[in-house]
PDB file of C-alpha atoms in Angstrom:
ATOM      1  CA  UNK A1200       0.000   0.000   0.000  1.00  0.00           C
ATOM      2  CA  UNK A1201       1.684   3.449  -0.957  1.00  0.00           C
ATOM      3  CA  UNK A1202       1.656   6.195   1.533  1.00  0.00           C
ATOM      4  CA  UNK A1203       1.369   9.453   0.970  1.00  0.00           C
ATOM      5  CA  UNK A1204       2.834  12.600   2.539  1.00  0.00           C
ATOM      6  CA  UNK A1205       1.014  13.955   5.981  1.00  0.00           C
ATOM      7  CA  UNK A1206      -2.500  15.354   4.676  1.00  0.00           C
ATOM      8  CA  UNK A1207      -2.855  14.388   1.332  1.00  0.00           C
ATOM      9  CA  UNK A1208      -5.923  11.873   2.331  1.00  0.00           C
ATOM     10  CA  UNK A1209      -6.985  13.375   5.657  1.00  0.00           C
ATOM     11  CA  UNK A1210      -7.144  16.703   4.784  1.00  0.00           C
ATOM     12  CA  UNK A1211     -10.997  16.169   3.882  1.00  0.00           C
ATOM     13  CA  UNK A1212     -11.316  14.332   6.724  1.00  0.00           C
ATOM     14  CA  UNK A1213      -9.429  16.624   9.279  1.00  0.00           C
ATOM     15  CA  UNK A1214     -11.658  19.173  10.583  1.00  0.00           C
ATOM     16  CA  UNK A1215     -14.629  16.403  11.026  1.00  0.00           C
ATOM     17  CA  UNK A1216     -12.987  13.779  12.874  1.00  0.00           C
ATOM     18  CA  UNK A1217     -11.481  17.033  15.050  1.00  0.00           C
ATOM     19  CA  UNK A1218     -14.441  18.072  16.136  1.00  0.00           C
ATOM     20  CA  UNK A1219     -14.399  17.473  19.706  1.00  0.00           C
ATOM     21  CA  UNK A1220     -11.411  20.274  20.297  1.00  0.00           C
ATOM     22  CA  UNK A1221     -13.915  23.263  20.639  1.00  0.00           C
ATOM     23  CA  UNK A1222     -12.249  25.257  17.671  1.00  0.00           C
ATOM     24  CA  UNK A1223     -15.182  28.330  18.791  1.00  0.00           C
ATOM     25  CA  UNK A1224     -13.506  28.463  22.274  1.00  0.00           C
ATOM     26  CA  UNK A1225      -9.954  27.951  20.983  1.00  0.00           C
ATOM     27  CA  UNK A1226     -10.653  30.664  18.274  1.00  0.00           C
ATOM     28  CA  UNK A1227     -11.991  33.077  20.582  1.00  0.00           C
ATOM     29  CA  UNK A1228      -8.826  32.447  23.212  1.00  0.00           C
ATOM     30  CA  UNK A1229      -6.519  33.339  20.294  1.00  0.00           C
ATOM     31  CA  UNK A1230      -8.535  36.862  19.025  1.00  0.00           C
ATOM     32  CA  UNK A1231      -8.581  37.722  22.487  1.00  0.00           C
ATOM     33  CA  UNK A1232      -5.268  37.765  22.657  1.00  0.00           C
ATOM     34  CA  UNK A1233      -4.460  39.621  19.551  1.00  0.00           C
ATOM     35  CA  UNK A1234      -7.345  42.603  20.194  1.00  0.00           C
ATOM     36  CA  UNK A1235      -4.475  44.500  22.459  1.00  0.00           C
ATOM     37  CA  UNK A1236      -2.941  45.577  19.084  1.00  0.00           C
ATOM     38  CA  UNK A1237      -3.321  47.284  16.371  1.00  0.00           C
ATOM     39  CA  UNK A1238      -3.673  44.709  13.986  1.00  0.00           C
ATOM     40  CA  UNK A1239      -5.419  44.376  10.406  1.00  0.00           C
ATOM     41  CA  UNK A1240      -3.598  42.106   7.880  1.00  0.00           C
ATOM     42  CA  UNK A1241      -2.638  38.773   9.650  1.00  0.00           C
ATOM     43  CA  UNK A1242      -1.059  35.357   8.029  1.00  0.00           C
ATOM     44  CA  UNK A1243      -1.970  32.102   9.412  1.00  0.00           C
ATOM     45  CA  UNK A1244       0.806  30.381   8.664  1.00  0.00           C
ATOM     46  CA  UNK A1245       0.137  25.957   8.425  1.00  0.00           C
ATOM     47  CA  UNK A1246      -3.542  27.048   8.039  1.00  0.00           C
ATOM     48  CA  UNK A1247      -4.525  23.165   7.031  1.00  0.00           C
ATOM     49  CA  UNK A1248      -8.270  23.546   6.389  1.00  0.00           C
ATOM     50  CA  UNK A1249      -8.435  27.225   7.129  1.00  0.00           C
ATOM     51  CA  UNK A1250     -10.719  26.839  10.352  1.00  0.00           C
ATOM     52  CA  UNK A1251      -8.661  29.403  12.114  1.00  0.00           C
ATOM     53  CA  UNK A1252      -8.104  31.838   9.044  1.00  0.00           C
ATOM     54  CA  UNK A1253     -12.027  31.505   8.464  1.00  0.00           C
ATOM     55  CA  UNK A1254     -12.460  32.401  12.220  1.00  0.00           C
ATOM     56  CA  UNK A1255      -9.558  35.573  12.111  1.00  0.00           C
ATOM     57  CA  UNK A1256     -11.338  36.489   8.851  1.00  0.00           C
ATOM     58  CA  UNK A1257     -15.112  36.846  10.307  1.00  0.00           C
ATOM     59  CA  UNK A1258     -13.554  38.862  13.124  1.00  0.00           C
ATOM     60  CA  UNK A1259     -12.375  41.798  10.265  1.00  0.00           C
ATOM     61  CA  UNK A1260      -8.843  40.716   9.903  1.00  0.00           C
ATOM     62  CA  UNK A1261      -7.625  40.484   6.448  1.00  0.00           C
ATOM     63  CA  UNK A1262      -6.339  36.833   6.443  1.00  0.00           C
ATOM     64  CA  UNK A1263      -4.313  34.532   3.825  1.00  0.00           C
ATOM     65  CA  UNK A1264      -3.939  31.108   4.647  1.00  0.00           C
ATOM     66  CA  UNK A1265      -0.360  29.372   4.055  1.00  0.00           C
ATOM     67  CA  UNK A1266       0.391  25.827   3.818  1.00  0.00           C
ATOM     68  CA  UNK A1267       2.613  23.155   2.549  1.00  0.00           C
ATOM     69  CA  UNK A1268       0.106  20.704   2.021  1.00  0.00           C
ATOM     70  CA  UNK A1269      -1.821  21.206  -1.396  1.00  0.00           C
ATOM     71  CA  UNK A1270      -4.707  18.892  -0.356  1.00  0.00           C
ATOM     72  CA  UNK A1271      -5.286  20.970   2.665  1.00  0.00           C
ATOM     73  CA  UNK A1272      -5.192  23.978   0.446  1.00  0.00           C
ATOM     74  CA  UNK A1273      -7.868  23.130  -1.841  1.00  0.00           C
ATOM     75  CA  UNK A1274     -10.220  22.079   1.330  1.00  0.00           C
ATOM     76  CA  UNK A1275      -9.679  25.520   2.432  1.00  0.00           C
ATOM     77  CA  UNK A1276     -10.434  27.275  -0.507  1.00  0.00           C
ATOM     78  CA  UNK A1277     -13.721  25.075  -1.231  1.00  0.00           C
ATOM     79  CA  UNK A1278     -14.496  25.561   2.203  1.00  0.00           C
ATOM     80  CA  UNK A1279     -14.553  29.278   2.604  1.00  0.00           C
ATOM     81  CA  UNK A1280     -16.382  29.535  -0.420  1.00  0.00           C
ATOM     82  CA  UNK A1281     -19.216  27.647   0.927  1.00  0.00           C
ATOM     83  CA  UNK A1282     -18.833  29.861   3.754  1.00  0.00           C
ATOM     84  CA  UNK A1283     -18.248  33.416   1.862  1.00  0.00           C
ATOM     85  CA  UNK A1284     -15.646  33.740   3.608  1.00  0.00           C
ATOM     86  CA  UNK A1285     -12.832  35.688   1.333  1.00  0.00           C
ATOM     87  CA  UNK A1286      -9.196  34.801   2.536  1.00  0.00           C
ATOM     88  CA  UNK A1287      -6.798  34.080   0.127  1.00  0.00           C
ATOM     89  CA  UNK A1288      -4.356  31.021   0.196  1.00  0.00           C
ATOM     90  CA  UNK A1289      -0.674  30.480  -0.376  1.00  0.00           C
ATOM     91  CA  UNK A1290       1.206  26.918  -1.239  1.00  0.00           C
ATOM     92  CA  UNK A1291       4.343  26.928   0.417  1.00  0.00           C
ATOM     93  CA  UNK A1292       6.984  25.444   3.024  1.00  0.00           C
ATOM     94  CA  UNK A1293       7.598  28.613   5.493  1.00  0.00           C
ATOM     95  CA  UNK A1294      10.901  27.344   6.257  1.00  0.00           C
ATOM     96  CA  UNK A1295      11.609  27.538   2.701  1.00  0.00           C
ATOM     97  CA  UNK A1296       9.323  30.884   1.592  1.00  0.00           C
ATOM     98  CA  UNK A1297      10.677  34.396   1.822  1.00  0.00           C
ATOM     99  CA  UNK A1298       7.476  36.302   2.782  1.00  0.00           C
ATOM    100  CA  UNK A1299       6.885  40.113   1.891  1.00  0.00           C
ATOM    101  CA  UNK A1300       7.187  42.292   4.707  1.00  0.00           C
ATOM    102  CA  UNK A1301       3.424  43.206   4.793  1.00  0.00           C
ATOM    103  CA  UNK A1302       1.331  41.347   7.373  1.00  0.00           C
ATOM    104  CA  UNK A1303       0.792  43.175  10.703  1.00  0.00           C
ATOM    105  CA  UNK A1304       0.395  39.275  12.712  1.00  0.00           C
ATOM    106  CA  UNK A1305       1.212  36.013  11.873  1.00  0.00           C
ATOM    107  CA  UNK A1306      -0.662  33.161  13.708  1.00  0.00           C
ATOM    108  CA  UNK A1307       1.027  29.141  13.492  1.00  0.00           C
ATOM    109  CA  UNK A1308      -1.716  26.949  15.760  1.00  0.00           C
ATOM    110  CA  UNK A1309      -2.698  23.483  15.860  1.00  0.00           C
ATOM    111  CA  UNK A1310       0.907  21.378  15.758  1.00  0.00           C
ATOM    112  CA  UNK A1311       2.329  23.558  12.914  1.00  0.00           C
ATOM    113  CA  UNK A1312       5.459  24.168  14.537  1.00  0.00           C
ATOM    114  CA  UNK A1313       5.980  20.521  15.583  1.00  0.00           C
ATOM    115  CA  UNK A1314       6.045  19.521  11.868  1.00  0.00           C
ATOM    116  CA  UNK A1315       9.095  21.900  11.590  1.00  0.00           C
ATOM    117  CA  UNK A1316      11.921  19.670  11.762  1.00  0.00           C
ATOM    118  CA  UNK A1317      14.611  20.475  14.047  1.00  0.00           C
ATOM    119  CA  UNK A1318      17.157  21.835  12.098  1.00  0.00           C
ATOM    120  CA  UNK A1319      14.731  24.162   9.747  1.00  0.00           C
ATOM    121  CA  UNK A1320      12.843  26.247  13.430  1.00  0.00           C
ATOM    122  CA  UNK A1321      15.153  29.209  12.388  1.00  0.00           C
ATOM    123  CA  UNK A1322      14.801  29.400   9.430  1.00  0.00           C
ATOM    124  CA  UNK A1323      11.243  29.314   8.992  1.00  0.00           C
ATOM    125  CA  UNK A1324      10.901  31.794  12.506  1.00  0.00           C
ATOM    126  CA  UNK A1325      13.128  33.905  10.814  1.00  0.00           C
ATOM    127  CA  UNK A1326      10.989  34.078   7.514  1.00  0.00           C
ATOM    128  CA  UNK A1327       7.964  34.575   9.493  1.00  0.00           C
ATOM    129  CA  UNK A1328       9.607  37.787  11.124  1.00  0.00           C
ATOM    130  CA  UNK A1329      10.683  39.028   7.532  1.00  0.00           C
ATOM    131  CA  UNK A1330       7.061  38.973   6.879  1.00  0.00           C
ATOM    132  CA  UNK A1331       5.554  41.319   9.116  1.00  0.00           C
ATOM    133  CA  UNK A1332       5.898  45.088   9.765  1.00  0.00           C
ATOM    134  CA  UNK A1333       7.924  46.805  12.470  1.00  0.00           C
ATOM    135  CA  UNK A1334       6.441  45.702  16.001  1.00  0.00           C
ATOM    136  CA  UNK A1335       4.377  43.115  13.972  1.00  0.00           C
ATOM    137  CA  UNK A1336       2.424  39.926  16.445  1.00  0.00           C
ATOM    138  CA  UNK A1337       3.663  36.095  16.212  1.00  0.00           C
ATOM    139  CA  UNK A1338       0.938  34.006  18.123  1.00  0.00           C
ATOM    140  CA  UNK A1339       1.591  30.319  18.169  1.00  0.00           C
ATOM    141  CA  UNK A1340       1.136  27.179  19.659  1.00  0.00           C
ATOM    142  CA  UNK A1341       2.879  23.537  20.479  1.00  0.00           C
ATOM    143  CA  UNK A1342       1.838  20.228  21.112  1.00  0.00           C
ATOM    144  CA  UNK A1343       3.920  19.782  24.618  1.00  0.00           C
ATOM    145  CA  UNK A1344       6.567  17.249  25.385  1.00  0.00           C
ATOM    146  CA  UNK A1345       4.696  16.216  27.859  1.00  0.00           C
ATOM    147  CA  UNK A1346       1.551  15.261  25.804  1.00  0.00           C
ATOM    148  CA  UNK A1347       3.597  13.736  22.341  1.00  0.00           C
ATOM    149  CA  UNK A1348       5.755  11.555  25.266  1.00  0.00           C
ATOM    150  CA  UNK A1349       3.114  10.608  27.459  1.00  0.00           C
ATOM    151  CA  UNK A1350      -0.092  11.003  25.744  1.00  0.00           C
ATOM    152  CA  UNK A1351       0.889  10.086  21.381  1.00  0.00           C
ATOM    153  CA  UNK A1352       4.219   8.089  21.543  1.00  0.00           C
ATOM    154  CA  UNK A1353       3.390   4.417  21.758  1.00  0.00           C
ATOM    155  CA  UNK A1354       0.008   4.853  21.250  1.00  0.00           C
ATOM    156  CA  UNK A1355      -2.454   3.677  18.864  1.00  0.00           C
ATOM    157  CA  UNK A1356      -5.139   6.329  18.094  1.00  0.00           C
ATOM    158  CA  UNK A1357      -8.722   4.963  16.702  1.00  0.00           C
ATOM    159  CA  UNK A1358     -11.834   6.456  15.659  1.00  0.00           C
ATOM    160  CA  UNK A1359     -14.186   4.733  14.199  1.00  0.00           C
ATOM    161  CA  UNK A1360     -17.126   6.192  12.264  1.00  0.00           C
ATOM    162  CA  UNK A1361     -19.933   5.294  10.159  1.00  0.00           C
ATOM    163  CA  UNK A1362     -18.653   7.016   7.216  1.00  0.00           C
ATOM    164  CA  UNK A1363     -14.460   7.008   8.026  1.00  0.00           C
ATOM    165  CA  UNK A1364     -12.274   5.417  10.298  1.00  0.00           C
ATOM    166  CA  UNK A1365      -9.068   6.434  11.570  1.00  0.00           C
ATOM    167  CA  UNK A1366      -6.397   4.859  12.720  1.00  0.00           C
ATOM    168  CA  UNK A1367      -2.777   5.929  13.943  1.00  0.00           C
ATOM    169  CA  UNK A1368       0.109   3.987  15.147  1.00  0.00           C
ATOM    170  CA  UNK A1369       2.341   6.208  16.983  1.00  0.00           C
ATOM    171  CA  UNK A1370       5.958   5.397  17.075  1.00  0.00           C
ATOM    172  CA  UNK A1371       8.316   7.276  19.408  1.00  0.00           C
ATOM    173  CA  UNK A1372      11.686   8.604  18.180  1.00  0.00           C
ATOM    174  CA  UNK A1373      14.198  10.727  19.626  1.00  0.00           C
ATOM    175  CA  UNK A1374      12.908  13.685  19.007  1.00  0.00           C
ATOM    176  CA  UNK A1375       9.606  13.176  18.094  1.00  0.00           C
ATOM    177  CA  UNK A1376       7.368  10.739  17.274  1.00  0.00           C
ATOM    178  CA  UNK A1377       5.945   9.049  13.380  1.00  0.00           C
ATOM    179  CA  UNK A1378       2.573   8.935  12.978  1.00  0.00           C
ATOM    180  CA  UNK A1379       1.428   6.251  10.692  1.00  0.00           C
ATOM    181  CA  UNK A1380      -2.095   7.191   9.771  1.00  0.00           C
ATOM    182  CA  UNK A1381      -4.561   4.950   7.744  1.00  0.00           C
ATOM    183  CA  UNK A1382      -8.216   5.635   6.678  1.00  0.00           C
ATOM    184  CA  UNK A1383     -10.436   3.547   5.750  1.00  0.00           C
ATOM    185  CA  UNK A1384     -12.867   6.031   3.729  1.00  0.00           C
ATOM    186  CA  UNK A1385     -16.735   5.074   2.804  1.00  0.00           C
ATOM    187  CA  UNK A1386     -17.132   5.629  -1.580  1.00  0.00           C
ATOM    188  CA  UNK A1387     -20.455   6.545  -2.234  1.00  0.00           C
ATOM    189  CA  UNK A1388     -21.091   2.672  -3.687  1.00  0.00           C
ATOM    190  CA  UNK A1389     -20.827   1.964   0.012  1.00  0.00           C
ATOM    191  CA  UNK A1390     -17.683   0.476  -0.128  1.00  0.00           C
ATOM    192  CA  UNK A1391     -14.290   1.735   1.616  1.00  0.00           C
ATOM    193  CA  UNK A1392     -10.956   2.774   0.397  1.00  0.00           C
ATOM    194  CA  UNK A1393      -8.218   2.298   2.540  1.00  0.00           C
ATOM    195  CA  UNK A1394      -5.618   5.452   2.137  1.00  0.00           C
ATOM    196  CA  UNK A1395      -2.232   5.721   3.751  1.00  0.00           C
ATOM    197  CA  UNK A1396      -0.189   8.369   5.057  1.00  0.00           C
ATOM    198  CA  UNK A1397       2.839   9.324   7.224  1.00  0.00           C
ATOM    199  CA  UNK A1398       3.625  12.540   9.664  1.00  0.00           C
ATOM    200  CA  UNK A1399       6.409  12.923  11.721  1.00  0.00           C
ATOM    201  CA  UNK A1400       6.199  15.659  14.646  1.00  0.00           C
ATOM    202  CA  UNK A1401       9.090  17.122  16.772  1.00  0.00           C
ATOM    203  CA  UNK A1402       9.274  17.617  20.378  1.00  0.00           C
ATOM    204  CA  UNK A1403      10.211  21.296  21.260  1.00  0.00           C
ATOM    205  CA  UNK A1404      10.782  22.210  24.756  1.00  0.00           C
ATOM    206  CA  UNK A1405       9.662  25.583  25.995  1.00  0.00           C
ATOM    207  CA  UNK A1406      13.580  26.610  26.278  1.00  0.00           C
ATOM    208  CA  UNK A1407      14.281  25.749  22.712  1.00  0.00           C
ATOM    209  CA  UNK A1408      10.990  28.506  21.421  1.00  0.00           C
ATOM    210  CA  UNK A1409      12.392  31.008  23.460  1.00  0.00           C
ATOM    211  CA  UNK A1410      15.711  30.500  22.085  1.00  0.00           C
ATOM    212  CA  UNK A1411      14.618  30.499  18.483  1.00  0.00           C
ATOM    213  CA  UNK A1412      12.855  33.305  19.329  1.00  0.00           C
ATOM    214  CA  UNK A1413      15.037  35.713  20.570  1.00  0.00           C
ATOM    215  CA  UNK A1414      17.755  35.117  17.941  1.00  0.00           C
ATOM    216  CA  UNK A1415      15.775  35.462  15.213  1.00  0.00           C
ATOM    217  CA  UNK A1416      14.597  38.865  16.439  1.00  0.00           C
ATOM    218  CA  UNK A1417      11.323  38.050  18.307  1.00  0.00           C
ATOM    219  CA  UNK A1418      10.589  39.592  22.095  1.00  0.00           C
ATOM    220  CA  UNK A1419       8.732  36.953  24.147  1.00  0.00           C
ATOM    221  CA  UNK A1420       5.613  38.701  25.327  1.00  0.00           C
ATOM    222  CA  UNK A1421       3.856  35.780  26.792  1.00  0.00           C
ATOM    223  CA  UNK A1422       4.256  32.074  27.292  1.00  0.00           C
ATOM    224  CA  UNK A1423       1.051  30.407  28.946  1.00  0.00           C
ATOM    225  CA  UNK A1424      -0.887  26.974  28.872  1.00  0.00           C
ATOM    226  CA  UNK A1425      -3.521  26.117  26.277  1.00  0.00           C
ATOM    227  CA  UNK A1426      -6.694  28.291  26.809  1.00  0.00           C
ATOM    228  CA  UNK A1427      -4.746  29.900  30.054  1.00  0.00           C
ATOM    229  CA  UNK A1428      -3.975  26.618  32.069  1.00  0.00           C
ATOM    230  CA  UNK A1429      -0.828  26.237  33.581  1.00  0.00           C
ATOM    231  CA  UNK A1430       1.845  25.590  30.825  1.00  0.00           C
ATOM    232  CA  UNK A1431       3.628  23.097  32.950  1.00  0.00           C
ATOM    233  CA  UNK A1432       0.972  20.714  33.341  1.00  0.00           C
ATOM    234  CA  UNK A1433      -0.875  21.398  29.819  1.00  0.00           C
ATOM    235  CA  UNK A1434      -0.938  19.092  26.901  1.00  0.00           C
ATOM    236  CA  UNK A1435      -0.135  22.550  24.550  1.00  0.00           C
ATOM    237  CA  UNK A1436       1.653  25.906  24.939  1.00  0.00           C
ATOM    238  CA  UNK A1437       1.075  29.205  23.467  1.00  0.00           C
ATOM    239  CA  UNK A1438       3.626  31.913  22.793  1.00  0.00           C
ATOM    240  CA  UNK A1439       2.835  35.371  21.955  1.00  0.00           C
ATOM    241  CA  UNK A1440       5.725  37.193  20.455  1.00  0.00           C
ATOM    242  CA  UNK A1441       6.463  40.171  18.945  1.00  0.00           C
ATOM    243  CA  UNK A1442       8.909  41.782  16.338  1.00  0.00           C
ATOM    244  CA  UNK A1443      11.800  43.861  17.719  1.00  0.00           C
TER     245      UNK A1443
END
């Protein structure tokens, strides 16, 4: 069976079978933080099936949407169409993409950054700062050590619906863990494709953000736990930064 790259199948399937995160709650935690400034044009950079970019965008932010993952792209686009929501999208790696220096924000949430691999974080923070304006806003978020050791790593992930099930066996590595993800996908002949696909996310520790951060030109205004909780104890951390 061949597998494809992370996304290509489960982008349709992405935002469905996530439905039990509270994206509402999570998007209103994330404009809250952002209304301090004075903030127009925004890039949400990973932007997968543009839930997030269609949430910034409804608030009156100006919003494109950047990926690497084509798939997730095109579910994005179709998506905020059916919604009338206008964003516009981008296809790129940010680690590899020079940006023009014109967005006031840039948002990464939902495991972005842990799909940077370790020896590309600079380069892609520092082409995020070369996108945004003097004293532009970097909000972010991570997927914790604490919840890819103890809660993915050597796990197998199921859910099983009437249409699609997923599957996910989680294999731990040194820095990370490899996610091999199968569907099995209900055609409209009522039978079911199986699709296969691979991700691989990196474990960042709080120290190594901050470190990224500062030396590619970022102040740290804020480092706190998913939603608020305490970011020593929660399964995700969010970092609000800010150009120097």
């Amino acid at each position: 069976m061949e597998k494809k790259s992370a996304y290509s199948h489960l982008a349709k399937w992405f935002e469905y079978l996530n439905d039990d995160c509270d994206y509402e709650n999570w998007s209103q935690y994330l404009i809250l933080k952002l209304q301090p400034f004075p903030l127009r044009i925004g890039l949400d950079v990973g932007c997968g099936g543009g839930w997030f970019t269609r949430a910034f965008q409804r608030q009156g932010y100006q919003m494109t949407g950047l990926d690497i993952s084509a798939e997730m792209l095109d579910f994005a686009q179709e998506t905020a169409m059916k919604q009338g929501v206008r964003s516009e999208y981008l296809l790129g790696d940010i680690a590899k993409m020079k940006v023009p220096p014109r967005f006031d924000f840039a948002t990464a949430i939902n495991d972005c950054v842990n799909y940077i691999p370790k020896g590309k974080l600079s380069s892609a923070f520092k082409n995020i700062r070369g996108g945004l304006k003097k004293g532009g806003v970097f909000l972010f978020d991570i997927s914790s050590q604490k919840k890819i050791e103890g809660k993915i790593a050597n796990t197998v992930s199921v859910d099983d619906r009437d249409d699609v099930t997923y599957l996910s066996f989680n294999r731990p590595e040194t820095d990370g863990v490899t996610m091999e993800v199968t569907l099995f996908a209900k055609r409209a002949d009522g039978a079911f494709d199986r699709l296969d696909e691979t991700h691989r996310q990196y474990i960042y520790k709080e120290e190594e953000i901050l470190s990224a951060l500062d030396a590619c030109g970022f102040n740290v205004l804020e480092v706190e736990g998913h939603l608020g909780e305490d970011k020593t104890t929660a399964d995700r951390i969010t970092f609000l930064a800010q150009k120097r």
